[in-house]
Amino acid sequence: MQNNINKFPDGFLWGGAVAANQCEGAYNEDGKGLSTQDIAPRGIMGAITEEPTEDNMKLIGIDFYHRYKEDIKLFAEMGFKTFRTSIAWSRIFPNGDDVEPNEKGLQFYDNLFDECLKYGIEPLVTISHYETPLELSKNYDGWVNRKLIGFFENYARTIFTRYKNKVKYWLTFNEINSATHFPYMSAGIWTPKEQLSKQDLYQAMHHELVASALAVKIGHEINPEFKIGCMVLGIPNYPLTPKPSDVLKAMEQDRVNLFFGDVHARGEYPRYMNRFFKENNIEIKMEPGDKEILKHTVDFISFSYYMSACATGDPEKDIRGKGNLIGGVPNPYLKASDWGWQIDPQGLRYILNQFYDRYQKPLFIVENGLGAFDELITDENGNKTVNDDYRIQYLNDHLVQVAEAIEDGVELWGYTTWGCIDLVSASTAELRKRYGFIYVDRHDDGTGTLERYKKKSFYWYKEVISTNGKSLINNN
Ligand code: BG6
């Protein structure tokens, strides 16, 4: 049944998203330093190595560093209005604490943004997406050390100044809340998670929150037109049953994540954290001026959404399933993806409303998509392609719920699907987990030509964009 969905506002920013470390490759070219990802060949699933190793798929990625022109041309063909990528911090400051930036790194992003702008594609840039310079991790213990605020400030100031006429939309830290679960990947913390105290973890988070607010402040000084947002991993928690203890547990688990958006949007720590800090013997060390810096709130809230989860106050039932880094208790009413992430389109409408009710700031969905096994086939015209109807259905159903949320009154600036071109996954560092509209011929054993092929979903998304969402089908 076609419902003629006519809810997306004019100027809605349709597009796709990637991160430097998952697609660029060229891990040691043109003066780039190592990042935490270059020695993590299994993502969060395995140990880090002493040096980069050949089995680390991210070292070559999909070779976006050399093929970005071809790829952006394909994005333009789909009609992208925006393209989200990140800047690899270690391309700009190879060790993180260098005083002078690496000109070749800066030039690469100049070329990349120029290529986007050539097609009228607005760059949406994440400043730090799981790619802390390795030296900052090893020598300073990542964000545990307050000195990182200064290094980050220098980095942010450098890129804001350099790209002030090319980039308008910025995100500070990717999925900042994930650091409480994966401190190495998300916050470059070298101390193993089992040995990391809650005190140090939340102190590190304080440093990131101050750095993020500082970036908002200096960004607006450099160009008042900048729109600077935070980025949180969105995963709403439903009570497993209507039992009051389950409802309260869901509230508590939501707050573990909402805390980060709360500080970014309201400019101060929420009062509910006082109890959490007290019960966990955490005392955040604030320096004079920190509270004032935090007052520089973001212009918008961006988030990733792949799944919802359930929460229960009953320890015997609190058995966590698989999921996007954080996960939760599986919902008996939902099916899951090939990787066990539960699929819940209505959860996206729910979280959009939750964020908007809470903050009354514009929202931006900067990640949503289906990681699946794809089979490359040859069609009747002799073209290689993938019949990814499952991906089309996933995205269609989520976008129908986005339209509902807009109708609910949510102010939404845009939507970028995750991994608009196949890339290396973050959690498992695999290539066989594919998200893209564009198939990349590269495999986990290192084979493949790196050729690009358009999937069926490529043409589907092109139609969605050109009709501003009117081609979506409401199956409910
Ligand atoms: C988000 C990250 O957690 O989810 C991305 O911001 C990541 O970097 C995406 O790729 C999907 O997760 P995965 O593990 O399937 O790559």
mmCIF file with all atom_site columns, C-alpha atoms in Angstrom, residues 37-161:
data_model
loop_
_atom_site.group_PDB
_atom_site.id
_atom_site.type_symbol
_atom_site.label_atom_id
_atom_site.label_alt_id
_atom_site.label_comp_id
_atom_site.label_asym_id
_atom_site.label_entity_id
_atom_site.label_seq_id
_atom_site.pdbx_PDB_ins_code
_atom_site.Cartn_x
_atom_site.Cartn_y
_atom_site.Cartn_z
_atom_site.occupancy
_atom_site.B_iso_or_equiv
_atom_site.pdbx_formal_charge
_atom_site.auth_seq_id
_atom_site.auth_comp_id
_atom_site.auth_asym_id
_atom_site.auth_atom_id
_atom_site.pdbx_PDB_model_num
ATOM 1   C CA . GLN A 1 37  ? 42.281 1.533  15.043 1.00 0.00 ? 37  GLN A CA 1
ATOM 2   C CA . ASP A 1 38  ? 45.479 0.662  13.206 1.00 0.00 ? 38  ASP A CA 1
ATOM 3   C CA . ILE A 1 39  ? 46.402 -1.884 15.871 1.00 0.00 ? 39  ILE A CA 1
ATOM 4   C CA . ALA A 1 40  ? 42.881 -3.244 16.514 1.00 0.00 ? 40  ALA A CA 1
ATOM 5   C CA . PRO A 1 41  ? 42.407 -5.903 13.809 1.00 0.00 ? 41  PRO A CA 1
ATOM 6   C CA . ARG A 1 42  ? 39.318 -7.410 15.455 1.00 0.00 ? 42  ARG A CA 1
ATOM 7   C CA . GLY A 1 43  ? 37.557 -4.211 16.489 1.00 0.00 ? 43  GLY A CA 1
ATOM 8   C CA . ILE A 1 44  ? 36.196 -4.613 19.993 1.00 0.00 ? 44  ILE A CA 1
ATOM 9   C CA . MET A 1 45  ? 36.190 -8.404 19.652 1.00 0.00 ? 45  MET A CA 1
ATOM 10  C CA . GLY A 1 46  ? 39.887 -9.075 20.102 1.00 0.00 ? 46  GLY A CA 1
ATOM 11  C CA . ALA A 1 47  ? 43.156 -7.876 21.488 1.00 0.00 ? 47  ALA A CA 1
ATOM 12  C CA . ILE A 1 48  ? 45.179 -5.018 20.115 1.00 0.00 ? 48  ILE A CA 1
ATOM 13  C CA . THR A 1 49  ? 48.496 -5.799 18.399 1.00 0.00 ? 49  THR A CA 1
ATOM 14  C CA . GLU A 1 50  ? 51.942 -4.288 18.944 1.00 0.00 ? 50  GLU A CA 1
ATOM 15  C CA . GLU A 1 51  ? 52.160 -3.023 15.370 1.00 0.00 ? 51  GLU A CA 1
ATOM 16  C CA . PRO A 1 52  ? 49.692 -2.798 12.458 1.00 0.00 ? 52  PRO A CA 1
ATOM 17  C CA . THR A 1 53  ? 49.160 -6.302 11.037 1.00 0.00 ? 53  THR A CA 1
ATOM 18  C CA . GLU A 1 54  ? 48.120 -7.400 7.552  1.00 0.00 ? 54  GLU A CA 1
ATOM 19  C CA . ASP A 1 55  ? 44.900 -8.991 8.768  1.00 0.00 ? 55  ASP A CA 1
ATOM 20  C CA . ASN A 1 56  ? 43.647 -5.580 9.876  1.00 0.00 ? 56  ASN A CA 1
ATOM 21  C CA . MET A 1 57  ? 41.127 -4.731 7.139  1.00 0.00 ? 57  MET A CA 1
ATOM 22  C CA . LYS A 1 58  ? 41.127 -1.055 8.090  1.00 0.00 ? 58  LYS A CA 1
ATOM 23  C CA . LEU A 1 59  ? 44.694 -0.487 6.910  1.00 0.00 ? 59  LEU A CA 1
ATOM 24  C CA . ILE A 1 60  ? 43.444 -0.589 3.318  1.00 0.00 ? 60  ILE A CA 1
ATOM 25  C CA . GLY A 1 61  ? 39.747 -0.129 4.094  1.00 0.00 ? 61  GLY A CA 1
ATOM 26  C CA . ILE A 1 62  ? 37.971 0.355  0.774  1.00 0.00 ? 62  ILE A CA 1
ATOM 27  C CA . ASP A 1 63  ? 40.811 2.580  -0.415 1.00 0.00 ? 63  ASP A CA 1
ATOM 28  C CA . PHE A 1 64  ? 38.578 5.642  -0.208 1.00 0.00 ? 64  PHE A CA 1
ATOM 29  C CA . TYR A 1 65  ? 41.711 7.762  0.206  1.00 0.00 ? 65  TYR A CA 1
ATOM 30  C CA . HIS A 1 66  ? 42.550 7.137  -3.441 1.00 0.00 ? 66  HIS A CA 1
ATOM 31  C CA . ARG A 1 67  ? 39.067 6.507  -4.848 1.00 0.00 ? 67  ARG A CA 1
ATOM 32  C CA . TYR A 1 68  ? 36.993 9.234  -3.201 1.00 0.00 ? 68  TYR A CA 1
ATOM 33  C CA . LYS A 1 69  ? 36.295 10.988 -6.515 1.00 0.00 ? 69  LYS A CA 1
ATOM 34  C CA . GLU A 1 70  ? 34.699 7.899  -8.013 1.00 0.00 ? 70  GLU A CA 1
ATOM 35  C CA . ASP A 1 71  ? 32.688 7.319  -4.823 1.00 0.00 ? 71  ASP A CA 1
ATOM 36  C CA . ILE A 1 72  ? 31.432 10.873 -4.430 1.00 0.00 ? 72  ILE A CA 1
ATOM 37  C CA . LYS A 1 73  ? 30.344 10.811 -8.066 1.00 0.00 ? 73  LYS A CA 1
ATOM 38  C CA . LEU A 1 74  ? 28.191 7.785  -7.212 1.00 0.00 ? 74  LEU A CA 1
ATOM 39  C CA . PHE A 1 75  ? 26.774 9.570  -4.147 1.00 0.00 ? 75  PHE A CA 1
ATOM 40  C CA . ALA A 1 76  ? 25.924 12.519 -6.384 1.00 0.00 ? 76  ALA A CA 1
ATOM 41  C CA . GLU A 1 77  ? 24.216 10.185 -8.824 1.00 0.00 ? 77  GLU A CA 1
ATOM 42  C CA . MET A 1 78  ? 21.987 9.014  -5.942 1.00 0.00 ? 78  MET A CA 1
ATOM 43  C CA . GLY A 1 79  ? 21.189 12.673 -5.281 1.00 0.00 ? 79  GLY A CA 1
ATOM 44  C CA . PHE A 1 80  ? 22.914 13.027 -1.890 1.00 0.00 ? 80  PHE A CA 1
ATOM 45  C CA . LYS A 1 81  ? 22.414 16.436 -0.322 1.00 0.00 ? 81  LYS A CA 1
ATOM 46  C CA . THR A 1 82  ? 24.921 15.679 2.415  1.00 0.00 ? 82  THR A CA 1
ATOM 47  C CA . PHE A 1 83  ? 27.792 13.303 3.058  1.00 0.00 ? 83  PHE A CA 1
ATOM 48  C CA . ARG A 1 84  ? 28.970 12.515 6.570  1.00 0.00 ? 84  ARG A CA 1
ATOM 49  C CA . THR A 1 85  ? 32.584 11.554 7.027  1.00 0.00 ? 85  THR A CA 1
ATOM 50  C CA . SER A 1 86  ? 35.189 12.080 9.721  1.00 0.00 ? 86  SER A CA 1
ATOM 51  C CA . ILE A 1 87  ? 38.618 13.624 9.711  1.00 0.00 ? 87  ILE A CA 1
ATOM 52  C CA . ALA A 1 88  ? 41.335 11.234 10.857 1.00 0.00 ? 88  ALA A CA 1
ATOM 53  C CA . TRP A 1 89  ? 42.965 13.237 13.660 1.00 0.00 ? 89  TRP A CA 1
ATOM 54  C CA . SER A 1 90  ? 46.297 11.466 13.064 1.00 0.00 ? 90  SER A CA 1
ATOM 55  C CA . ARG A 1 91  ? 46.395 12.679 9.443  1.00 0.00 ? 91  ARG A CA 1
ATOM 56  C CA . ILE A 1 92  ? 46.362 16.245 10.735 1.00 0.00 ? 92  ILE A CA 1
ATOM 57  C CA . PHE A 1 93  ? 48.404 15.779 13.916 1.00 0.00 ? 93  PHE A CA 1
ATOM 58  C CA . PRO A 1 94  ? 50.282 12.473 13.477 1.00 0.00 ? 94  PRO A CA 1
ATOM 59  C CA . ASN A 1 95  ? 51.117 12.129 17.171 1.00 0.00 ? 95  ASN A CA 1
ATOM 60  C CA . GLY A 1 96  ? 48.194 14.133 18.472 1.00 0.00 ? 96  GLY A CA 1
ATOM 61  C CA . ASP A 1 97  ? 50.380 16.439 20.552 1.00 0.00 ? 97  ASP A CA 1
ATOM 62  C CA . ASP A 1 98  ? 52.310 17.997 17.642 1.00 0.00 ? 98  ASP A CA 1
ATOM 63  C CA . VAL A 1 99  ? 52.282 21.767 17.504 1.00 0.00 ? 99  VAL A CA 1
ATOM 64  C CA . GLU A 1 100 ? 52.148 22.135 13.723 1.00 0.00 ? 100 GLU A CA 1
ATOM 65  C CA . PRO A 1 101 ? 49.676 20.272 11.507 1.00 0.00 ? 101 PRO A CA 1
ATOM 66  C CA . ASN A 1 102 ? 50.594 17.990 8.624  1.00 0.00 ? 102 ASN A CA 1
ATOM 67  C CA . GLU A 1 103 ? 49.901 19.959 5.438  1.00 0.00 ? 103 GLU A CA 1
ATOM 68  C CA . LYS A 1 104 ? 49.368 16.868 3.292  1.00 0.00 ? 104 LYS A CA 1
ATOM 69  C CA . GLY A 1 105 ? 46.640 15.668 5.613  1.00 0.00 ? 105 GLY A CA 1
ATOM 70  C CA . LEU A 1 106 ? 44.920 19.038 5.497  1.00 0.00 ? 106 LEU A CA 1
ATOM 71  C CA . GLN A 1 107 ? 45.179 19.070 1.717  1.00 0.00 ? 107 GLN A CA 1
ATOM 72  C CA . PHE A 1 108 ? 43.486 15.683 1.424  1.00 0.00 ? 108 PHE A CA 1
ATOM 73  C CA . TYR A 1 109 ? 40.368 16.948 3.186  1.00 0.00 ? 109 TYR A CA 1
ATOM 74  C CA . ASP A 1 110 ? 40.434 20.169 1.166  1.00 0.00 ? 110 ASP A CA 1
ATOM 75  C CA . ASN A 1 111 ? 40.264 18.017 -1.956 1.00 0.00 ? 111 ASN A CA 1
ATOM 76  C CA . LEU A 1 112 ? 37.586 15.764 -0.492 1.00 0.00 ? 112 LEU A CA 1
ATOM 77  C CA . PHE A 1 113 ? 35.318 18.633 0.563  1.00 0.00 ? 113 PHE A CA 1
ATOM 78  C CA . ASP A 1 114 ? 35.849 20.409 -2.762 1.00 0.00 ? 114 ASP A CA 1
ATOM 79  C CA . GLU A 1 115 ? 34.761 17.260 -4.536 1.00 0.00 ? 115 GLU A CA 1
ATOM 80  C CA . CYS A 1 116 ? 31.550 17.139 -2.467 1.00 0.00 ? 116 CYS A CA 1
ATOM 81  C CA . LEU A 1 117 ? 30.817 20.819 -3.016 1.00 0.00 ? 117 LEU A CA 1
ATOM 82  C CA . LYS A 1 118 ? 31.324 20.396 -6.763 1.00 0.00 ? 118 LYS A CA 1
ATOM 83  C CA . TYR A 1 119 ? 28.126 18.315 -6.744 1.00 0.00 ? 119 TYR A CA 1
ATOM 84  C CA . GLY A 1 120 ? 26.271 20.476 -4.226 1.00 0.00 ? 120 GLY A CA 1
ATOM 85  C CA . ILE A 1 121 ? 26.810 17.923 -1.461 1.00 0.00 ? 121 ILE A CA 1
ATOM 86  C CA . GLU A 1 122 ? 27.108 19.493 1.990  1.00 0.00 ? 122 GLU A CA 1
ATOM 87  C CA . PRO A 1 123 ? 29.890 17.874 4.047  1.00 0.00 ? 123 PRO A CA 1
ATOM 88  C CA . LEU A 1 124 ? 28.882 16.817 7.581  1.00 0.00 ? 124 LEU A CA 1
ATOM 89  C CA . VAL A 1 125 ? 32.095 16.231 9.480  1.00 0.00 ? 125 VAL A CA 1
ATOM 90  C CA . THR A 1 126 ? 32.787 14.245 12.636 1.00 0.00 ? 126 THR A CA 1
ATOM 91  C CA . ILE A 1 127 ? 35.869 15.598 14.365 1.00 0.00 ? 127 ILE A CA 1
ATOM 92  C CA . SER A 1 128 ? 36.663 12.404 16.277 1.00 0.00 ? 128 SER A CA 1
ATOM 93  C CA . HIS A 1 129 ? 35.238 9.047  15.219 1.00 0.00 ? 129 HIS A CA 1
ATOM 94  C CA . TYR A 1 130 ? 36.957 6.200  17.096 1.00 0.00 ? 130 TYR A CA 1
ATOM 95  C CA . GLU A 1 131 ? 40.388 7.183  15.743 1.00 0.00 ? 131 GLU A CA 1
ATOM 96  C CA . THR A 1 132 ? 42.390 8.784  18.549 1.00 0.00 ? 132 THR A CA 1
ATOM 97  C CA . PRO A 1 133 ? 46.058 9.205  17.578 1.00 0.00 ? 133 PRO A CA 1
ATOM 98  C CA . LEU A 1 134 ? 47.812 6.151  19.023 1.00 0.00 ? 134 LEU A CA 1
ATOM 99  C CA . GLU A 1 135 ? 50.510 8.200  20.738 1.00 0.00 ? 135 GLU A CA 1
ATOM 100 C CA . LEU A 1 136 ? 47.852 10.029 22.750 1.00 0.00 ? 136 LEU A CA 1
ATOM 101 C CA . SER A 1 137 ? 46.511 6.689  23.834 1.00 0.00 ? 137 SER A CA 1
ATOM 102 C CA . LYS A 1 138 ? 49.864 5.140  24.766 1.00 0.00 ? 138 LYS A CA 1
ATOM 103 C CA . ASN A 1 139 ? 51.595 8.146  26.271 1.00 0.00 ? 139 ASN A CA 1
ATOM 104 C CA . TYR A 1 140 ? 48.695 9.922  27.964 1.00 0.00 ? 140 TYR A CA 1
ATOM 105 C CA . ASP A 1 141 ? 46.126 7.130  28.541 1.00 0.00 ? 141 ASP A CA 1
ATOM 106 C CA . GLY A 1 142 ? 43.775 8.891  26.143 1.00 0.00 ? 142 GLY A CA 1
ATOM 107 C CA . TRP A 1 143 ? 41.014 11.036 27.555 1.00 0.00 ? 143 TRP A CA 1
ATOM 108 C CA . VAL A 1 144 ? 41.815 10.102 31.155 1.00 0.00 ? 144 VAL A CA 1
ATOM 109 C CA . ASN A 1 145 ? 44.458 12.790 30.855 1.00 0.00 ? 145 ASN A CA 1
ATOM 110 C CA . ARG A 1 146 ? 43.227 16.371 30.979 1.00 0.00 ? 146 ARG A CA 1
ATOM 111 C CA . LYS A 1 147 ? 45.944 17.426 28.543 1.00 0.00 ? 147 LYS A CA 1
ATOM 112 C CA . LEU A 1 148 ? 43.861 15.937 25.740 1.00 0.00 ? 148 LEU A CA 1
ATOM 113 C CA . ILE A 1 149 ? 41.497 18.886 25.996 1.00 0.00 ? 149 ILE A CA 1
ATOM 114 C CA . GLY A 1 150 ? 44.310 21.168 24.849 1.00 0.00 ? 150 GLY A CA 1
ATOM 115 C CA . PHE A 1 151 ? 45.429 18.846 22.034 1.00 0.00 ? 151 PHE A CA 1
ATOM 116 C CA . PHE A 1 152 ? 41.850 18.508 20.851 1.00 0.00 ? 152 PHE A CA 1
ATOM 117 C CA . GLU A 1 153 ? 41.360 22.256 20.995 1.00 0.00 ? 153 GLU A CA 1
ATOM 118 C CA . ASN A 1 154 ? 44.393 22.768 18.799 1.00 0.00 ? 154 ASN A CA 1
ATOM 119 C CA . TYR A 1 155 ? 43.125 20.146 16.347 1.00 0.00 ? 155 TYR A CA 1
ATOM 120 C CA . ALA A 1 156 ? 39.574 21.553 16.267 1.00 0.00 ? 156 ALA A CA 1
ATOM 121 C CA . ARG A 1 157 ? 40.815 25.116 15.848 1.00 0.00 ? 157 ARG A CA 1
ATOM 122 C CA . THR A 1 158 ? 43.057 24.033 12.980 1.00 0.00 ? 158 THR A CA 1
ATOM 123 C CA . ILE A 1 159 ? 40.327 22.268 11.011 1.00 0.00 ? 159 ILE A CA 1
ATOM 124 C CA . PHE A 1 160 ? 37.637 24.869 11.779 1.00 0.00 ? 160 PHE A CA 1
ATOM 125 C CA . THR A 1 161 ? 39.929 27.588 10.473 1.00 0.00 ? 161 THR A CA 1
#
